[in-house]
Short mmCIF file of C-alpha atoms in Angstrom, two decimals:
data_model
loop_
_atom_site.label_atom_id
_atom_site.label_comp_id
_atom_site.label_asym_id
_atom_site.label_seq_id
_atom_site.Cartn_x
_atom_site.Cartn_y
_atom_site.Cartn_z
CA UNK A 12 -0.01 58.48 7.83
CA UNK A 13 -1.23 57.40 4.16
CA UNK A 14 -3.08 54.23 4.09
CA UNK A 15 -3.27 52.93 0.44
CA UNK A 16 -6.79 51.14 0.00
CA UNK A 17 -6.84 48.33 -2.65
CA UNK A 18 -10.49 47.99 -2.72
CA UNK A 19 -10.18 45.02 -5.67
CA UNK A 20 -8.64 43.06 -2.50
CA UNK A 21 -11.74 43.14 -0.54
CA UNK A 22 -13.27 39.49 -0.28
CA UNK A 23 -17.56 38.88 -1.84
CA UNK A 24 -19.77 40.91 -0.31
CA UNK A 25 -21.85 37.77 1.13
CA UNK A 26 -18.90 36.62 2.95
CA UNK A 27 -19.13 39.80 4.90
CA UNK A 28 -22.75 39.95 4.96
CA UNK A 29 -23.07 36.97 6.67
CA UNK A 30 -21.51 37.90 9.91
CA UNK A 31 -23.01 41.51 10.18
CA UNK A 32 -26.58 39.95 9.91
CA UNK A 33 -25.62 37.76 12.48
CA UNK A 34 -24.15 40.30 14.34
CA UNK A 35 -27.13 42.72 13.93
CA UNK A 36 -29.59 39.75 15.46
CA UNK A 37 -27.52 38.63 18.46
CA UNK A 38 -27.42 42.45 19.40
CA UNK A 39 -30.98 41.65 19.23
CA UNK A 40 -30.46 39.08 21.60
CA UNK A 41 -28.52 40.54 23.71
CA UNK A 42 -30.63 43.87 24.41
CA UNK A 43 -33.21 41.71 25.24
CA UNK A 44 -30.97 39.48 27.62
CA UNK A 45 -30.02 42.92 29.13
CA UNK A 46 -33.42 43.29 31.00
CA UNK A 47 -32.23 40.35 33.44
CA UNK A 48 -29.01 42.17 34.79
CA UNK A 49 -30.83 44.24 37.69
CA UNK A 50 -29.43 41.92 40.68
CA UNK A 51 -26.10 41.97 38.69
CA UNK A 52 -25.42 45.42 38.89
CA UNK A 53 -27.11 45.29 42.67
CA UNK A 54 -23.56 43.24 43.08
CA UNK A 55 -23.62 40.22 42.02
CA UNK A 56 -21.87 40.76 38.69
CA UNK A 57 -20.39 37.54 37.70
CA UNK A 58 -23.39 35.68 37.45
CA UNK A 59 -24.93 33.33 34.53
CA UNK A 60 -27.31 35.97 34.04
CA UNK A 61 -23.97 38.30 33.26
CA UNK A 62 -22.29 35.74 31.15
CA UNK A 63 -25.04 35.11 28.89
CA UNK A 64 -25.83 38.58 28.01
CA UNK A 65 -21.40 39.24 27.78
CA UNK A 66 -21.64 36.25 25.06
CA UNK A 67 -24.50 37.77 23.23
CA UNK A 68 -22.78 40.92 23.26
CA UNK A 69 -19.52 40.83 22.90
CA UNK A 70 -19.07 37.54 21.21
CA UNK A 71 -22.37 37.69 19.06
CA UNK A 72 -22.43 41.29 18.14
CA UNK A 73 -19.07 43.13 18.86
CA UNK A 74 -17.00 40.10 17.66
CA UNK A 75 -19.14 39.52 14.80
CA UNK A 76 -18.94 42.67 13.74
CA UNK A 77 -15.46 43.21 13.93
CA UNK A 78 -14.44 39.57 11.95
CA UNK A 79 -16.56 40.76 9.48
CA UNK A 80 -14.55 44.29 9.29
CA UNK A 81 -11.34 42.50 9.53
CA UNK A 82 -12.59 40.41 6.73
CA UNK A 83 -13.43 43.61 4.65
CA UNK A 84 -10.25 45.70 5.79
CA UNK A 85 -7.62 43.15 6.08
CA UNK A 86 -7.12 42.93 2.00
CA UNK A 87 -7.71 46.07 1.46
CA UNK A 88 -5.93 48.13 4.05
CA UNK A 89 -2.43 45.01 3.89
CA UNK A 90 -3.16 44.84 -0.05
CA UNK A 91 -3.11 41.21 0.74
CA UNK A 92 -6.28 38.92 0.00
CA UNK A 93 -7.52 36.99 2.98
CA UNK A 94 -5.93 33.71 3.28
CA UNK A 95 -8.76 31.64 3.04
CA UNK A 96 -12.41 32.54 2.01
CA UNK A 97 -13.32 28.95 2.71
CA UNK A 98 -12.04 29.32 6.06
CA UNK A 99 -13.92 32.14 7.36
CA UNK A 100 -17.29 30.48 5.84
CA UNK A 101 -16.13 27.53 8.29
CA UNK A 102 -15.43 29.74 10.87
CA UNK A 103 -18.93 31.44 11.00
CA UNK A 104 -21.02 28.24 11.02
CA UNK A 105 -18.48 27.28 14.11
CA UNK A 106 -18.83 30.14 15.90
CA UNK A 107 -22.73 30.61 15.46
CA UNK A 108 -23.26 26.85 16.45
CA UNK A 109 -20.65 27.46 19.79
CA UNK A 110 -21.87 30.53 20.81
CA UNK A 111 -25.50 29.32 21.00
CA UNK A 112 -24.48 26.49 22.60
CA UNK A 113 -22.75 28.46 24.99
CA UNK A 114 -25.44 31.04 25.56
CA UNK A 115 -27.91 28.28 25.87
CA UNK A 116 -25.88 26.67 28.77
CA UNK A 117 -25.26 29.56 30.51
CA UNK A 118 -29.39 30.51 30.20
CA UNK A 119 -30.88 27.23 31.16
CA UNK A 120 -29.73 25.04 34.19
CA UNK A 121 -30.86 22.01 32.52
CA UNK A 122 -28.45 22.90 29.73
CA UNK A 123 -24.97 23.82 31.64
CA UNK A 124 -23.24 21.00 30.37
CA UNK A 125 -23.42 22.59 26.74
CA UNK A 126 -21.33 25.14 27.82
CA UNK A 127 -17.90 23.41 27.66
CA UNK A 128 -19.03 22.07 24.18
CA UNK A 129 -19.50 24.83 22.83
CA UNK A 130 -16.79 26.74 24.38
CA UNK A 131 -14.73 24.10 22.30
CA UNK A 132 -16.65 24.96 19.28
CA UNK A 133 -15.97 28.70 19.72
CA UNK A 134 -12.58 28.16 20.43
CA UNK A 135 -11.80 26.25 17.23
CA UNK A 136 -13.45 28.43 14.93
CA UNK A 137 -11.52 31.63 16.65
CA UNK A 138 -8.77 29.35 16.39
CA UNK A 139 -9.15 28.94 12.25
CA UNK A 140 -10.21 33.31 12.17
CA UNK A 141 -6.92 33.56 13.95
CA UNK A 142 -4.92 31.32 11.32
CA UNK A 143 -6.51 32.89 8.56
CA UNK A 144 -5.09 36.07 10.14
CA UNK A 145 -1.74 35.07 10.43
CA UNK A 146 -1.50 33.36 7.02
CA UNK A 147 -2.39 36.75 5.48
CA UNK A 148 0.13 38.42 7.49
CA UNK A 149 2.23 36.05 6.67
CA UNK A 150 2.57 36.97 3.02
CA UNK A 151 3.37 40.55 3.50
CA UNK A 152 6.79 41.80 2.71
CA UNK A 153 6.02 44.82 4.92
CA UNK A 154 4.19 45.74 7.96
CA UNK A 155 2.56 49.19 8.28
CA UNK A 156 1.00 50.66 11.71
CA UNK A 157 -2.34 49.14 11.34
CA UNK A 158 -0.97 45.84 10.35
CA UNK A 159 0.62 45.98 13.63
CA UNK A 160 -2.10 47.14 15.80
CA UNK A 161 -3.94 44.40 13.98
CA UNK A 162 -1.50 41.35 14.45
CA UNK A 163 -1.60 42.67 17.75
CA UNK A 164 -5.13 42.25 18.38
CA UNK A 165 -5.20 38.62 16.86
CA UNK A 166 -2.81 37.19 18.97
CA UNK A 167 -4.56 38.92 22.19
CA UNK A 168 -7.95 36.84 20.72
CA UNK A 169 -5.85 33.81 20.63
CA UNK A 170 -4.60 33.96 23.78
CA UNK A 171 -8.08 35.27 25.48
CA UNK A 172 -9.93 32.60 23.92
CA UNK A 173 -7.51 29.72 25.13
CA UNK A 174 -8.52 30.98 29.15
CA UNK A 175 -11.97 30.99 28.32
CA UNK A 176 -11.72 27.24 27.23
CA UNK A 177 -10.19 26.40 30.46
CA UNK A 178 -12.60 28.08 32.02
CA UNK A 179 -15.39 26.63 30.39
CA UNK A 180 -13.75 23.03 31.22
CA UNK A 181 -12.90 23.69 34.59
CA UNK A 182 -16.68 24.72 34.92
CA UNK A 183 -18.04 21.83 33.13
CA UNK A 184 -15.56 18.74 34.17
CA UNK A 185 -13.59 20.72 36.72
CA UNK A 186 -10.09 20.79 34.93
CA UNK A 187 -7.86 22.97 36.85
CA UNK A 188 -8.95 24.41 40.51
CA UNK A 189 -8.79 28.11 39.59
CA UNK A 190 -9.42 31.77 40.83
CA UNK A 191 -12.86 32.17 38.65
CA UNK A 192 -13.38 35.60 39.21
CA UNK A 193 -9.73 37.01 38.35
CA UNK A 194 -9.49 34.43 35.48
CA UNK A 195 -12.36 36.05 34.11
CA UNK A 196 -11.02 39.19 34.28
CA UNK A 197 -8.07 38.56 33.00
CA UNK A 198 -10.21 36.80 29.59
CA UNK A 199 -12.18 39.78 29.47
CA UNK A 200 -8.92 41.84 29.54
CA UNK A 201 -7.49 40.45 26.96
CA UNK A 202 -10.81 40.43 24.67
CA UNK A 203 -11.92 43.76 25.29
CA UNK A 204 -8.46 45.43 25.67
CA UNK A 205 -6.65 43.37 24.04
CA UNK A 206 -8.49 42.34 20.60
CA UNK A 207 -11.22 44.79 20.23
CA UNK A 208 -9.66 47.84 21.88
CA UNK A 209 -6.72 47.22 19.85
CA UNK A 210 -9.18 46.84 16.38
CA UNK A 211 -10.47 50.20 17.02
CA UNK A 212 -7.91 51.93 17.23
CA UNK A 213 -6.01 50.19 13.98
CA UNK A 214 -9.11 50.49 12.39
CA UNK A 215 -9.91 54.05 13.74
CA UNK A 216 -7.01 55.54 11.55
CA UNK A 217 -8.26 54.29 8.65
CA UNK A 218 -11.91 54.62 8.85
CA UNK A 219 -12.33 57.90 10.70
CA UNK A 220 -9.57 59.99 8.18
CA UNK A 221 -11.72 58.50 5.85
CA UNK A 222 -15.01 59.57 6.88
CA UNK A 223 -14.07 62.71 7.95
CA UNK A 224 -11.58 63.86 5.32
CA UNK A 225 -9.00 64.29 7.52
CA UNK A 226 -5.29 65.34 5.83
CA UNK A 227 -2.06 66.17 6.92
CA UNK A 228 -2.49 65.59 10.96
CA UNK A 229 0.10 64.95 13.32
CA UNK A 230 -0.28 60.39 14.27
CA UNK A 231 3.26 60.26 16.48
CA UNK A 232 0.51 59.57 19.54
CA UNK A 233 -1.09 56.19 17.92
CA UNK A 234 2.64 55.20 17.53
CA UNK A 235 3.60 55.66 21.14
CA UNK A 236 0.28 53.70 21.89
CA UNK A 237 1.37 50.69 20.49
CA UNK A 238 3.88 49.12 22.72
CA UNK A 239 2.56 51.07 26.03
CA UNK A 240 -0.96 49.05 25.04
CA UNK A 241 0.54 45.68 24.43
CA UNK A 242 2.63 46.25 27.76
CA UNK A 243 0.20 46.89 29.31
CA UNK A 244 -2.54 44.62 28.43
CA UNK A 245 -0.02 41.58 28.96
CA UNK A 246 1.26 42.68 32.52
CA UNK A 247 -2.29 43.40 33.74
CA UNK A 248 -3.89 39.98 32.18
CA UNK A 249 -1.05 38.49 34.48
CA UNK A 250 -1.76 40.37 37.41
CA UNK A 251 -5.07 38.87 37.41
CA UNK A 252 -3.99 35.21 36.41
CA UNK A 253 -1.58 34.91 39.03
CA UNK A 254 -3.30 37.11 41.64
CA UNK A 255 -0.88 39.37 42.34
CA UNK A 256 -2.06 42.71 44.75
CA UNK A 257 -4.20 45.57 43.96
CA UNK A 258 -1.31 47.79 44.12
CA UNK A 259 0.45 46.14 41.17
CA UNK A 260 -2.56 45.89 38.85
CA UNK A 261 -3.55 49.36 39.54
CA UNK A 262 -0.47 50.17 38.24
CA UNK A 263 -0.60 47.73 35.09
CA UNK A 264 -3.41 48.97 34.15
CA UNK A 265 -2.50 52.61 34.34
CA UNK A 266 -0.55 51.84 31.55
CA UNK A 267 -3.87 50.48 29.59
CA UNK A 268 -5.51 53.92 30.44
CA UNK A 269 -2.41 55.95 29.33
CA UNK A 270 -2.14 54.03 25.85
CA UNK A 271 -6.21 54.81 25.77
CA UNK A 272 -5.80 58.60 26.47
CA UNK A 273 -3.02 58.96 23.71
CA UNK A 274 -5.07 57.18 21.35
CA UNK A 275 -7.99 59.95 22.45
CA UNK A 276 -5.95 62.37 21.59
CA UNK A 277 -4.94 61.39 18.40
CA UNK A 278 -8.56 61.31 17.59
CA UNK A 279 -9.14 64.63 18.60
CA UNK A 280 -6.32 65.77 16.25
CA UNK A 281 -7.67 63.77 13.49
CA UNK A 282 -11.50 65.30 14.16
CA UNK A 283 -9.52 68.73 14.55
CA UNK A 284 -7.98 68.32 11.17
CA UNK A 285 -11.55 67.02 8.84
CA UNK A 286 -12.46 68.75 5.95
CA UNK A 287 -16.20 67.33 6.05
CA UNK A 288 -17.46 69.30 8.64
CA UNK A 289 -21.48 67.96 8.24
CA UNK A 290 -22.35 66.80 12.03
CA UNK A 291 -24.01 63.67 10.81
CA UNK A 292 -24.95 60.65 12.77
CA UNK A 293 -21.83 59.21 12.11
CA UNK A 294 -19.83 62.13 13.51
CA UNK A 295 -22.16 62.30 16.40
CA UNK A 296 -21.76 58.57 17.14
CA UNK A 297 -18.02 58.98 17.04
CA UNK A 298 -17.67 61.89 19.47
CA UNK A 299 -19.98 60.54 21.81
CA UNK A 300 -18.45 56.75 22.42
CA UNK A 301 -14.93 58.98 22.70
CA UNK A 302 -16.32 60.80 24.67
CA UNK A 303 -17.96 57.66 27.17
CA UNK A 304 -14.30 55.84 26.76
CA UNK A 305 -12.98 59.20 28.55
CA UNK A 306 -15.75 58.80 31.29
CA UNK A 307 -16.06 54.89 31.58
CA UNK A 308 -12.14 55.64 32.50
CA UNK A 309 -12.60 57.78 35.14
CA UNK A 310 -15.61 56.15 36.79
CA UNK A 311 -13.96 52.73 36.53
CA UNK A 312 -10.79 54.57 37.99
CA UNK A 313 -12.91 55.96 41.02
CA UNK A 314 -14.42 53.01 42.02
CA UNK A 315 -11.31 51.18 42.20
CA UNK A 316 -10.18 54.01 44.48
CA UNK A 317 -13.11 54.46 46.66
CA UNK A 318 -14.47 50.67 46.56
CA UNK A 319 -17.43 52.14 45.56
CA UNK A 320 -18.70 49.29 42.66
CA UNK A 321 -21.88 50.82 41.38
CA UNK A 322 -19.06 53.73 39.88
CA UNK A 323 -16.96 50.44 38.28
CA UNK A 324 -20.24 48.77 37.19
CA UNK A 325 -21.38 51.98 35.41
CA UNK A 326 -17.86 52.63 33.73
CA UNK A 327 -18.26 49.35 32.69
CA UNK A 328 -21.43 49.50 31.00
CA UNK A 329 -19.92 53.22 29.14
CA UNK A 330 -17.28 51.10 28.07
CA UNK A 331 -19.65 48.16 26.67
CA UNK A 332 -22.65 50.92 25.15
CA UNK A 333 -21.49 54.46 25.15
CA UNK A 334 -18.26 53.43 23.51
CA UNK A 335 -18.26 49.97 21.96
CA UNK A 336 -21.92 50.22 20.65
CA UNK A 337 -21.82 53.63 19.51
CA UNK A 338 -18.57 53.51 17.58
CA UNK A 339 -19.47 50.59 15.96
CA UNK A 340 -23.25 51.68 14.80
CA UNK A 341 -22.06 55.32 13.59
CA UNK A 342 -19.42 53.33 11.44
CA UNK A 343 -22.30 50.73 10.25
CA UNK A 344 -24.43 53.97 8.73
CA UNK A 345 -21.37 54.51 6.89
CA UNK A 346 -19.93 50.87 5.92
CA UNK A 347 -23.49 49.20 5.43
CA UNK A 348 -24.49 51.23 2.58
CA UNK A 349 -20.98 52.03 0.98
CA UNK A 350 -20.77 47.87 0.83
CA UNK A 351 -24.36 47.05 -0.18
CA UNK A 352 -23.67 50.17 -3.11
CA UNK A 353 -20.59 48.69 -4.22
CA UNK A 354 -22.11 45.19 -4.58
CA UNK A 355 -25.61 45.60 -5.91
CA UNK A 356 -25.07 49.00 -7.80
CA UNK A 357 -21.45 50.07 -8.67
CA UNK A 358 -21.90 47.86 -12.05
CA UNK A 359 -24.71 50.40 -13.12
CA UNK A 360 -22.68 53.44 -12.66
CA UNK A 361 -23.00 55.05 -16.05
CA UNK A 362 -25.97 52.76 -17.55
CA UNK A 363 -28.58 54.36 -15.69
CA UNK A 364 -29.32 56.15 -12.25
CA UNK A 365 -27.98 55.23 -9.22
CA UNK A 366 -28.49 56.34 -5.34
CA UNK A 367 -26.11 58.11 -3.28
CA UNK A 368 -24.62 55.91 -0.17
CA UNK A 369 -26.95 58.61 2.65
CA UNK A 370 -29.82 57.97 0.21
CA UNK A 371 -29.32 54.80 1.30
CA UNK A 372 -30.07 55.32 4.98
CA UNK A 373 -33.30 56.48 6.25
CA UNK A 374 -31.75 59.75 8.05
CA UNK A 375 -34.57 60.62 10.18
CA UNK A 376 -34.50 57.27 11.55
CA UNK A 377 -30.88 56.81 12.38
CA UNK A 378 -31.10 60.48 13.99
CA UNK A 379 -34.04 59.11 15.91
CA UNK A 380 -32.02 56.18 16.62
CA UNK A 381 -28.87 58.17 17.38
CA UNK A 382 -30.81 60.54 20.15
CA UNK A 383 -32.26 58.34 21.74
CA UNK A 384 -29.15 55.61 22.52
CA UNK A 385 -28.13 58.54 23.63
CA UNK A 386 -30.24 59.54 26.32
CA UNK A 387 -30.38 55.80 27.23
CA UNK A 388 -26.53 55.19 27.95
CA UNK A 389 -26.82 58.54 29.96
CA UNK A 390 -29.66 57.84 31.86
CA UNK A 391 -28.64 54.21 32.35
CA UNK A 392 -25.08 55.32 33.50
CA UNK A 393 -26.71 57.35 36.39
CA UNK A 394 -28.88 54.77 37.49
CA UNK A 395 -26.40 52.10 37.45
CA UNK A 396 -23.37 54.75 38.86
CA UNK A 397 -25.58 55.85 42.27
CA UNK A 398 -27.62 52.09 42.13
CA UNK A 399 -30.88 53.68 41.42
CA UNK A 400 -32.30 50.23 40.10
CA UNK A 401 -35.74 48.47 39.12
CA UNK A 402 -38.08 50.62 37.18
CA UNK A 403 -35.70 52.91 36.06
CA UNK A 404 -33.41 50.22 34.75
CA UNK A 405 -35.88 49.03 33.63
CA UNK A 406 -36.88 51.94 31.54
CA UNK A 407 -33.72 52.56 30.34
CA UNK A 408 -33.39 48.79 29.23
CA UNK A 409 -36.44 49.70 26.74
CA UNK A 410 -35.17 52.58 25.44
CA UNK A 411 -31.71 50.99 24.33
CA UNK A 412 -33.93 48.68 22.88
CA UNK A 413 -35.77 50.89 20.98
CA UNK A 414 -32.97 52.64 19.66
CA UNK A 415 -31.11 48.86 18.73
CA UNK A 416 -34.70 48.09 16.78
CA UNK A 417 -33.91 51.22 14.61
CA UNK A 418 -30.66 50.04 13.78
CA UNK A 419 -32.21 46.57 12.85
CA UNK A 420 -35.01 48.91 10.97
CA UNK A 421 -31.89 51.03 9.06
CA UNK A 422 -29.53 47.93 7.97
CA UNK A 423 -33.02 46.26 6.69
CA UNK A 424 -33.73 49.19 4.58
CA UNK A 425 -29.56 49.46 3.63
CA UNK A 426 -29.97 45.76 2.27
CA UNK A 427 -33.26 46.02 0.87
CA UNK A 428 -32.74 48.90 -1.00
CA UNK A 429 -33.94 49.51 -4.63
CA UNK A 430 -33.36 52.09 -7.40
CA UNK A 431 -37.05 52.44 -7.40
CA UNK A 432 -37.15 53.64 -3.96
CA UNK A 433 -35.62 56.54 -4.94
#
């Protein structure tokens, strides 16, 4: 598959810059939120506690990162500009003020009736990322494969955001009488699954061929993906919604996990096939969060099977760190610089010296960094798999904060970067 990249399409640098700094500081946020989810992984699970730290997560960081890659990507993988530039600067201020409402209601009792509020706020400002998105798509004459998996993925947010308003209203002013727990697992579903799963793996054949130098592969499998995903996501996000039997969403969402393993596979064809064979901290972060989808699959799969939650919880949390954190920071070593480079530095090129984008990171750090998430997400996934908690969740909490304070310490020294630090 050849993916033309129209680079003069790409939208200012600041635009983009904007929501990876905020990105980078509720991942902050949210590592330091993650200390109070002992007693949720004891059982509890959907808890305020759990829904604070999800927000901070997923919606601070993961989201955050991804609208500003879909911001970046859009124009230059559709050869399309964005819509609107004006409407994604509207949509940040939105979503920052909604989210902290949100995450503020959700931390503070005396606060919980912010939460509808800024549910509202969050949704509206999805709701204008979402319009921008179809607007752009609109233009297009033609729709390749990523277009698709991205269209895809925006109409997933759209519809996961609009149960996670209800939900927020039937919390706050009791709206609708509804099944809490299965709504909100049919809203994380569709946001996890639905929008970001179906990001990374647009996204994945254009970044990691990139990276990697990777020519001439076979990419039937990421085709066949596409329609057993979106089945799949849709039926299981109504098995929840309408709480249909175990039996039925087991088998739902073996069609999830099928679209997931062909889309591992194509990976593994596309690492087979790279021509840069340097095991870097971006090739390391790759192969491990593939590597944590395969086992978040399994253990999530086993304790569905054997009832045994502590195996769910910790496929879970491989799902939210060993995958979804890793992928995303390896490809931040590698987007980061290449961005800041092209910005501050590409007009230079040929009037005097410039850096090189991996002079760009500090290496030792991010291998430092790199290690050590590592040995966190392991160590955490054991704890949390055979419910081994307090101190040593505990310890593992600190060291996945250590490693996220590197990756705080590495974009700082990506942005700050000067010729005279060479």
């Amino acid at each position: 598959m050849k993916v033309s990249l129209a680079t003069e399409m790409a939208p200012p640098f600041v635009l983009v810059a904007h929501f990876f700094i905020a990105g980078l500081v509720f991942l902050l946020l949210s590592a330091i939120s993650f200390f109070s989810l002992v007693e949720d992984f004891s059982g509890y699970f959907i808890s305020f506690h759990f829904a604070a730290f999800a927000h901070l997560y997923l919606l601070g960081f993961v989201m955050m990162i991804i609208f500003g890659a879909m911001y970046q990507l859009l124009p230059v993988v559709l050869e399309a500009p964005i819509f609107s530039k004006d409407f994604a600067y509207i949509q940040f201020y939105m979503y920052v003020l909604g989210l902290s409402m949100m995450v503020c209601g959700f931390t503070f009792d005396t606060l919980l009736m912010l939460i509808p509020y800024g549910g509202v706020i969050t949704y509206l400002s999805m709701l204008i990322f979402c319009i921008n998105v179809f607007l752009t798509f609109y233009r297009l004459e033609k729709l390749n494969l990523i277009g698709k998996y991205l269209l895809s993925a925006t109409i997933f947010l759209a519809i996961s955001v609009t149960l996670g308003l209800i939900m927020g209203l039937s919390i706050g002013h009791g709206l609708f009488e509804i099944s809490m727990n299965d709504w909100v697992q049919a809203h994380m579903i569709g946001t996890i699954g639905g929008f970001v799963m179906m990001v990374v793996m647009g996204v994945s054949m254009v970044l990691i061929p990139m990276f990697s130098l990777a020519h001439n592969f076979d990419d039937r499998l990421i085709h066949y993906a596409l329609p057993l995903h979106i089945i799949g996501i849709i039926s299981s996000m109504l098995a929840f919604i309408f709480e249909l039997s175990w039996t039925y969403k087991g088998l739902v969402l073996s069609l999830v996990c099928g679209s997931l393993l062909l889309y591992l596979i194509q990976m593994i064809l596309v690492i087979k096939h790279r021509v840069r064979k340097q095991n870097d901290y971006w090739i390391k972060n790759s192969v491990f969060a593939l590597c944590s989808l395969v086992f978040s699959l399994i253990l999530m799969t086993l304790g569905i099977i054997s009832d045994k939650q502590s195996f769910a919880f910790a496929g879970g949390f491989l799902l939210l760190f060993g995958f979804m954190l890793c992928f995303i920071v390896g490809h931040i070593y590698k987007i980061l610089p290449f961005l800041v480079w092209y910005d501050k530095f590409s007009p230079l090129v040929g009037k005097q010296k410039v850096p090189l984008l991996h002079q760009m990171v500090d290496t030792k750090i991010a291998d430092i960094q790199t290690w050590s998430m590592f040995i966190a997400i392991f160590w955490l996934s054991v704890v949390i798999a055979f419910n081994i908690l307090g101190i040593p969740f505990v310890i593992g909490a600190l060291l996945i904060a250590f490693s996220i304070g590197l990756v705080l310490y590495n974009a700082w020294y990506t942005f700050t970067f000067r010729i005279k630090d060479l």
